PDB file of C-alpha atoms in Angstrom:
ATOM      1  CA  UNK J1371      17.239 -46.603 -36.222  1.00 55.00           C
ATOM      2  CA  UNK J1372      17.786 -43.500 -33.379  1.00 60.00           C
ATOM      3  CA  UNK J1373      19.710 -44.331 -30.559  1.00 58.00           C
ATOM      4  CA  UNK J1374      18.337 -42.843 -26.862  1.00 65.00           C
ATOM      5  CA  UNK J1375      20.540 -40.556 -25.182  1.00 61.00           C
ATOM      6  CA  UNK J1376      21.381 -42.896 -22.108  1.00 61.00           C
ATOM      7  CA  UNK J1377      22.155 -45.624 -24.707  1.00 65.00           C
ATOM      8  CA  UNK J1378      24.093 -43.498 -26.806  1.00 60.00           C
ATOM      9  CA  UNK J1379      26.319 -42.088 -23.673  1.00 56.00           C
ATOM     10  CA  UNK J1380      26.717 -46.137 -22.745  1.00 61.00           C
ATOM     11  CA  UNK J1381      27.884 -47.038 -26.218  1.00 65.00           C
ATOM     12  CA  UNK J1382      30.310 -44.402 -25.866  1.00 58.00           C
ATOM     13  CA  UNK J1383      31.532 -45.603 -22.189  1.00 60.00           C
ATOM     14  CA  UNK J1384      31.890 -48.747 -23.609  1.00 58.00           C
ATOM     15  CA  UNK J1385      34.245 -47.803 -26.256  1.00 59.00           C
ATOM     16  CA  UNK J1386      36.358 -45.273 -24.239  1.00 59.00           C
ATOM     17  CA  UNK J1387      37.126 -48.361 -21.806  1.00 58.00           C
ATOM     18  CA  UNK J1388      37.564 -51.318 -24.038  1.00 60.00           C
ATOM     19  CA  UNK J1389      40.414 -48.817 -25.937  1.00 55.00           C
ATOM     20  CA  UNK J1390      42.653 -48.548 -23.212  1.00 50.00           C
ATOM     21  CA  UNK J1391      43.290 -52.125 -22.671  1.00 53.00           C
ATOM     22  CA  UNK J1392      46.840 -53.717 -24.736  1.00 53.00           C
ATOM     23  CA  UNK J1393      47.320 -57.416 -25.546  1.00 54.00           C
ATOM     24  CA  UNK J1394      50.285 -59.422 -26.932  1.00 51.00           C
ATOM     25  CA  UNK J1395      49.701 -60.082 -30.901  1.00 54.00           C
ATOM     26  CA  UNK J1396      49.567 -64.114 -30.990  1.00 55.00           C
ATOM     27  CA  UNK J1397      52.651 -65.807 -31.599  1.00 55.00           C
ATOM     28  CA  UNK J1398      54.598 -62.586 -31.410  1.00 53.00           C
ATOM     29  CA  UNK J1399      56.723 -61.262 -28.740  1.00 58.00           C
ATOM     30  CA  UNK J1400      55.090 -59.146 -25.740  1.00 58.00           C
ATOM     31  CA  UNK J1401      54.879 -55.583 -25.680  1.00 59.00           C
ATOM     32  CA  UNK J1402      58.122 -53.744 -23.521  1.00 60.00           C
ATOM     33  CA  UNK J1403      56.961 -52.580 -20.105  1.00 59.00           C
ATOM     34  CA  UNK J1404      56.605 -48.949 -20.048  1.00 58.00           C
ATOM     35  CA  UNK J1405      59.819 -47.078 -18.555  1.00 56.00           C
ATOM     36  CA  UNK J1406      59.208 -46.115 -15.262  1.00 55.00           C
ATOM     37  CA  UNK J1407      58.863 -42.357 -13.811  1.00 54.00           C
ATOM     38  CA  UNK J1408      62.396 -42.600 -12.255  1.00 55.00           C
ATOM     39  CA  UNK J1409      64.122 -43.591 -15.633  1.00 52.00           C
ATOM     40  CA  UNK J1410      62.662 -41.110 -17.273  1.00 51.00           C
ATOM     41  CA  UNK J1411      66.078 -38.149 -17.824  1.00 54.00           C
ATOM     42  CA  UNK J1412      65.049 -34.658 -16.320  1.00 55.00           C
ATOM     43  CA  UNK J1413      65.147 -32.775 -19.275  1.00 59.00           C
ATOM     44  CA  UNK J1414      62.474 -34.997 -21.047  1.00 55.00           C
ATOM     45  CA  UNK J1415      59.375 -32.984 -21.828  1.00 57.00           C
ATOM     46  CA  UNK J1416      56.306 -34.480 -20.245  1.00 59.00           C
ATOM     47  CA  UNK J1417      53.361 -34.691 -21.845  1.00 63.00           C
ATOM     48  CA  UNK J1418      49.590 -34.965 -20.609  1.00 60.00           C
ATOM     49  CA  UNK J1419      48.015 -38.111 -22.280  1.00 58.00           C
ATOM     50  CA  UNK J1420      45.654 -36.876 -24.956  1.00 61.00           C
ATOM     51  CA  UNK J1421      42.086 -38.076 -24.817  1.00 59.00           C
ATOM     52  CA  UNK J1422      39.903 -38.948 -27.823  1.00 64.00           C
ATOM     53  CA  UNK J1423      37.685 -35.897 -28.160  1.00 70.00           C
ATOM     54  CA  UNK J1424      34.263 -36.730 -27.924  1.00 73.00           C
ATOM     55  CA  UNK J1425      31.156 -34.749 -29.405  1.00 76.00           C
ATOM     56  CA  UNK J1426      27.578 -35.826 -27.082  1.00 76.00           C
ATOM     57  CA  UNK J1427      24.339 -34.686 -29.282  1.00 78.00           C
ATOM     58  CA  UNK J1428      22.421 -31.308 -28.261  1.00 76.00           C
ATOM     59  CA  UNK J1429      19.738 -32.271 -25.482  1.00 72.00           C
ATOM     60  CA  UNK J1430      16.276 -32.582 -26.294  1.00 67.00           C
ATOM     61  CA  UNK J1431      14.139 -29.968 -26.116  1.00 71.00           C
ATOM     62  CA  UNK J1432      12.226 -29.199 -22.886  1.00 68.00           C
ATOM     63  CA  UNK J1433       9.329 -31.290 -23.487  1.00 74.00           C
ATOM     64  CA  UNK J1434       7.659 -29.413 -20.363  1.00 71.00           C
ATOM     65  CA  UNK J1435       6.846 -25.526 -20.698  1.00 72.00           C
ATOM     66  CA  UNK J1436       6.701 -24.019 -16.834  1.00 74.00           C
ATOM     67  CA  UNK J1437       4.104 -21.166 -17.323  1.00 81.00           C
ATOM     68  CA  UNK J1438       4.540 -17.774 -15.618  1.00 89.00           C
ATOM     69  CA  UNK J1439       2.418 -17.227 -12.490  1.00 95.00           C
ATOM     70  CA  UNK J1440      -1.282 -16.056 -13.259  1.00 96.00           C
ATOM     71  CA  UNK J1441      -2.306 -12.991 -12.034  1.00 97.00           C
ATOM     72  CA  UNK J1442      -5.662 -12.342 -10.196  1.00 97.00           C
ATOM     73  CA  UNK J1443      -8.725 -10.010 -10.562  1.00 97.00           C
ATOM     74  CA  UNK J1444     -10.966  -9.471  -7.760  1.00 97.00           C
ATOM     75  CA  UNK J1445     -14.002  -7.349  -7.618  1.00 97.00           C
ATOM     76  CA  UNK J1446     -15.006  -4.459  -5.125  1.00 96.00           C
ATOM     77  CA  UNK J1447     -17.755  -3.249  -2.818  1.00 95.00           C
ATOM     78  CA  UNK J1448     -19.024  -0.038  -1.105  1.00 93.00           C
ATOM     79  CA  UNK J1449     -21.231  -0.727   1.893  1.00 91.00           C
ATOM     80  CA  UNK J1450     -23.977   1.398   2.538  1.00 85.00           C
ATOM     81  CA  UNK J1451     -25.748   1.781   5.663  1.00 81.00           C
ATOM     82  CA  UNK J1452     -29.293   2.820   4.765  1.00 79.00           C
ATOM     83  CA  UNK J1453     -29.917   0.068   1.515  1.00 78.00           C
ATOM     84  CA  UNK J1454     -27.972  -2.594  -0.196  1.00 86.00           C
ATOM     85  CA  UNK J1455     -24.049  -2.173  -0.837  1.00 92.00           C
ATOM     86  CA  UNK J1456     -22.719  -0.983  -4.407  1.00 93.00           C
ATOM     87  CA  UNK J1457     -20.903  -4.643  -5.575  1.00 96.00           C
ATOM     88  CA  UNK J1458     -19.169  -4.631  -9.119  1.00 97.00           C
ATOM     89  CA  UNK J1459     -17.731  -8.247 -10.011  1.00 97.00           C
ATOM     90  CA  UNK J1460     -16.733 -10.794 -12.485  1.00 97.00           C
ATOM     91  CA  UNK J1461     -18.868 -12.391 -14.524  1.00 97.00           C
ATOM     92  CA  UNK J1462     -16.796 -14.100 -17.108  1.00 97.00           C
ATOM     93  CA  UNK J1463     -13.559 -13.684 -18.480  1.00 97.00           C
ATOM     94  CA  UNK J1464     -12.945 -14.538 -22.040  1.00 97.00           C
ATOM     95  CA  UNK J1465     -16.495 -15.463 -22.399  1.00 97.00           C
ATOM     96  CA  UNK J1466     -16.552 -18.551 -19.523  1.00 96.00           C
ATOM     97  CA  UNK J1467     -18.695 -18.265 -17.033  1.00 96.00           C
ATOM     98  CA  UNK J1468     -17.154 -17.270 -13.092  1.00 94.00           C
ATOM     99  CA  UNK J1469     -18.940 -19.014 -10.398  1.00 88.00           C
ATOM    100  CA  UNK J1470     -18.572 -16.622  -7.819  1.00 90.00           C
ATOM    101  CA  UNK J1471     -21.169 -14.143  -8.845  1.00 91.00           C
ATOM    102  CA  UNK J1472     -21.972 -11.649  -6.527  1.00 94.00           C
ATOM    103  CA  UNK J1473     -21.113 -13.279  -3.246  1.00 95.00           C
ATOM    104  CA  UNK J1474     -17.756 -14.110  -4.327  1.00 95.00           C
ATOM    105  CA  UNK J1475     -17.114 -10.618  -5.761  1.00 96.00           C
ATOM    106  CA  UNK J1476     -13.814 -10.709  -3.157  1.00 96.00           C
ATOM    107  CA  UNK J1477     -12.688 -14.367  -4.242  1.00 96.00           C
ATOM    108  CA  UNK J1478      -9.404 -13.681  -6.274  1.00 97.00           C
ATOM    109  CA  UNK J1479      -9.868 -14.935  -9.725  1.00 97.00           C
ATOM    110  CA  UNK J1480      -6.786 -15.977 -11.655  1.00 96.00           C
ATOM    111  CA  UNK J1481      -5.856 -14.098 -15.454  1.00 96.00           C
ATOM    112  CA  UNK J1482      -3.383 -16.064 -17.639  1.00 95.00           C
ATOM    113  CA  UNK J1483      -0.410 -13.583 -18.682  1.00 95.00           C
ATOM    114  CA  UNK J1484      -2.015 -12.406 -21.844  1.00 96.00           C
ATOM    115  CA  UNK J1485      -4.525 -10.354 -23.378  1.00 97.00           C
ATOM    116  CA  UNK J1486      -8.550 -11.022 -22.260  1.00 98.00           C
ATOM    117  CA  UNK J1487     -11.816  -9.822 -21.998  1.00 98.00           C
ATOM    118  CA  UNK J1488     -13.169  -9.498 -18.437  1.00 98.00           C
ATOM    119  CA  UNK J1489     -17.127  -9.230 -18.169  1.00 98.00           C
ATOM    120  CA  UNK J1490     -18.275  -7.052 -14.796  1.00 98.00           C
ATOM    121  CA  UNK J1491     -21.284  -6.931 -13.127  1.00 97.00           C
ATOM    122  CA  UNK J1492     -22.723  -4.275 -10.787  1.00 96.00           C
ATOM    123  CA  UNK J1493     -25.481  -4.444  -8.674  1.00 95.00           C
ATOM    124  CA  UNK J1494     -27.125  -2.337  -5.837  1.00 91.00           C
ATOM    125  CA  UNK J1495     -30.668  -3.184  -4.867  1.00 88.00           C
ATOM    126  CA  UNK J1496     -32.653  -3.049  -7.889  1.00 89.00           C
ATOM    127  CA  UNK J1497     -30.218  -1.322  -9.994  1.00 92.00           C
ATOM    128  CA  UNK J1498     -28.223  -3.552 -12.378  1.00 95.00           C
ATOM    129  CA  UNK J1499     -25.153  -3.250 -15.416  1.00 97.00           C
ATOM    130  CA  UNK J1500     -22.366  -4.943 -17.166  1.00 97.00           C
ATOM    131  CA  UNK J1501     -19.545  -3.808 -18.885  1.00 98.00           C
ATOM    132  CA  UNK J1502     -16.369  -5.804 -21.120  1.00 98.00           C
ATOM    133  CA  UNK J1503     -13.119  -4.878 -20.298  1.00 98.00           C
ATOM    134  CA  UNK J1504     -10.266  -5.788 -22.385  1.00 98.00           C
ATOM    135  CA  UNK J1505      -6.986  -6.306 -19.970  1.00 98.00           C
ATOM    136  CA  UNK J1506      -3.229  -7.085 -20.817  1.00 97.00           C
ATOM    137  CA  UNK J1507      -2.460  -9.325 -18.037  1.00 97.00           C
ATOM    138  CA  UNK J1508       1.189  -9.226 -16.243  1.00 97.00           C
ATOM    139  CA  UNK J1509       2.202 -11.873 -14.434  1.00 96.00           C
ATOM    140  CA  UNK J1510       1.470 -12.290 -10.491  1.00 97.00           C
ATOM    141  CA  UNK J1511      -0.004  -8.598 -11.020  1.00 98.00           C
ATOM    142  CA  UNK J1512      -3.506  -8.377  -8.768  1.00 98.00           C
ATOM    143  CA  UNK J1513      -5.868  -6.254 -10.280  1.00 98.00           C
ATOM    144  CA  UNK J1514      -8.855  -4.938  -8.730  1.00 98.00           C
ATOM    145  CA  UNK J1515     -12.577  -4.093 -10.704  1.00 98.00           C
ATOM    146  CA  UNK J1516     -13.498  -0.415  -9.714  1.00 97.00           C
ATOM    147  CA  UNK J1517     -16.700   1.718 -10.443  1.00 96.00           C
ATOM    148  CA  UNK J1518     -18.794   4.602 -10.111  1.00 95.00           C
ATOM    149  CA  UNK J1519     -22.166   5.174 -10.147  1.00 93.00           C
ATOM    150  CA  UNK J1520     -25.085   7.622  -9.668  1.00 90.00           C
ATOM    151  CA  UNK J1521     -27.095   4.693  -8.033  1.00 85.00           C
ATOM    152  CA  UNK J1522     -28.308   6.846  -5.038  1.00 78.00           C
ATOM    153  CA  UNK J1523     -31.018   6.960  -2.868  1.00 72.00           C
ATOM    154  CA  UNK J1524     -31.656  10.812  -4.816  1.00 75.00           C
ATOM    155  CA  UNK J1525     -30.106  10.216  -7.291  1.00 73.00           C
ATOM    156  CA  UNK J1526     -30.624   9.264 -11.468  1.00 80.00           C
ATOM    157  CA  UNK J1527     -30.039   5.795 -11.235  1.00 87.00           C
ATOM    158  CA  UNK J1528     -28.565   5.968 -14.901  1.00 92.00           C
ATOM    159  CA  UNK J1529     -25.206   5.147 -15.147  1.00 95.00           C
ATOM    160  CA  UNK J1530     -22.745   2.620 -13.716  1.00 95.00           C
ATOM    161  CA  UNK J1531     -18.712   3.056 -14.988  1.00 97.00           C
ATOM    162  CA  UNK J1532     -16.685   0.476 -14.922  1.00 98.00           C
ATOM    163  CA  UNK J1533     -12.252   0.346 -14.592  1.00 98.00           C
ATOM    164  CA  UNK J1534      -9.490  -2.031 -13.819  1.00 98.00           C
ATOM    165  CA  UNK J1535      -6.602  -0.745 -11.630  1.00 98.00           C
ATOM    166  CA  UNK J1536      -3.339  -2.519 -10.653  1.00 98.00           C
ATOM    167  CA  UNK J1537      -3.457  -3.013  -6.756  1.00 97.00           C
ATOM    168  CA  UNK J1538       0.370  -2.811  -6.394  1.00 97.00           C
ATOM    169  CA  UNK J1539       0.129   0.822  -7.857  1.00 96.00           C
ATOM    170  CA  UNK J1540      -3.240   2.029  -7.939  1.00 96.00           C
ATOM    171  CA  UNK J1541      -2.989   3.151 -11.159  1.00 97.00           C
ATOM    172  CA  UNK J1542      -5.865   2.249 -14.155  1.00 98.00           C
ATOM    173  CA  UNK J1543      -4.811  -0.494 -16.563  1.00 98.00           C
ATOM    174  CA  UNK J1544      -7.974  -0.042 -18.409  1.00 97.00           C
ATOM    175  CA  UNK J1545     -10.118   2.595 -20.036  1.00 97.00           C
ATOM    176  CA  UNK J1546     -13.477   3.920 -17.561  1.00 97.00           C
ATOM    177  CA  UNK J1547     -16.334   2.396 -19.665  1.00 97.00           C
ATOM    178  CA  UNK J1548     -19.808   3.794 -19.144  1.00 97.00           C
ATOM    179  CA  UNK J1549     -23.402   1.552 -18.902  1.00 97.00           C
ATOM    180  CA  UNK J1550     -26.505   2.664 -18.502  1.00 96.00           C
ATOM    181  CA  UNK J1551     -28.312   1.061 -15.096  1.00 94.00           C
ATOM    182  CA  UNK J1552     -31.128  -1.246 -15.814  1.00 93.00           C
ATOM    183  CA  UNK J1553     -33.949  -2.229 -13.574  1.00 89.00           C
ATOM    184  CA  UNK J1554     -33.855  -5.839 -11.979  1.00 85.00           C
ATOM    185  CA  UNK J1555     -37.662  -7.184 -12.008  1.00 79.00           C
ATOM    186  CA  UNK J1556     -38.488  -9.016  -8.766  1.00 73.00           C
ATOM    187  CA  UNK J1557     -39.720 -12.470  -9.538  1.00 71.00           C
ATOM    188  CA  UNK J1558     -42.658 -13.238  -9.707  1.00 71.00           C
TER     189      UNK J1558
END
């Protein structure tokens, strides 16, 4: 049978108190009172009163793991003044879906510390790519979803690339990786 820890430390209150009381054996004569401090001679060593020693068990272990802080991911935007702004953003990140899409592309997303895979979108008018990322999160680090493109009003249209930086430092934390622009269809 296993004993809780605040029964256990009772138990062992109990004891400690119910030692230090004396009683007369029955029939027999009464204990002598202890001397007193002044009858005790000068030269008489004095000694501290020893105390049983008593060994508590380890404490459990922390039942309750505090995780580190996340960090957060956002994605970017270039405005343009003659056609639609150049948006890159976060799709999904270890393959589940992000709800923010395009129009959230500035919501902060949070990233576990840990390894995942971050999927980016880019769009600009009719011009469309996505790219995986793998990222090493840090904790509390905010990260940022850069790109370049040739998505010009002259230009190719052929390629968007796609890089995570860390905003505290500016510096990449991820490899540029290149996709080719596709054309979005209009509905019809």
């Amino acid at each position: 049978m296993s004993v809780s820890p605040g029964r256990f430390c009772l138990i062992l209150a109990l004891a400690a108190l119910t030692g230090c009381t004396t009683t007369a054996p029955l029939g027999g004569p009464a204990p002598a009172p202890a001397p007193m401090a002044d009858s005790v001679p000068a030269t008489a060593p004095t000694r501290a009163p020893t105390a049983a020693a008593v060994t508590l068990p380890a404490p459990p272990p922390p039942s309750v793991v505090v995780p580190l802080p996340p960090a957060s991911i956002t994605g970017s935007e270039e405005t343009s003044t003659m056609l639609d702004n150049f948006t890159v953003y976060v799709v999904a990140v270890d393959g589940v879906a992000v709800a923010g899409g395009r129009p959230g592309w500035s919501t902060p997303i949070a990233l576990p510390a840990g390894p995942h895979r971050v999927s980016l979108g880019f769009n600009r008018g009719v011009f469309a790519a996505h790219a995986d990322l793998a990222i090493e999160a840090v904790s509390a680090a905010a990260y940022e979803v850069r790109f370049a493109s040739d998505a010009q009003l002259f230009g190719q249209n052929s390629y968007c690339e796609f890089w995570i930086v860390d905003t505290a430092t500016g510096q990449p934390v991820t490899p540029r990786v290149r996709s080719a622009l596709s054309r979005i269809e209009p509905p019809r």
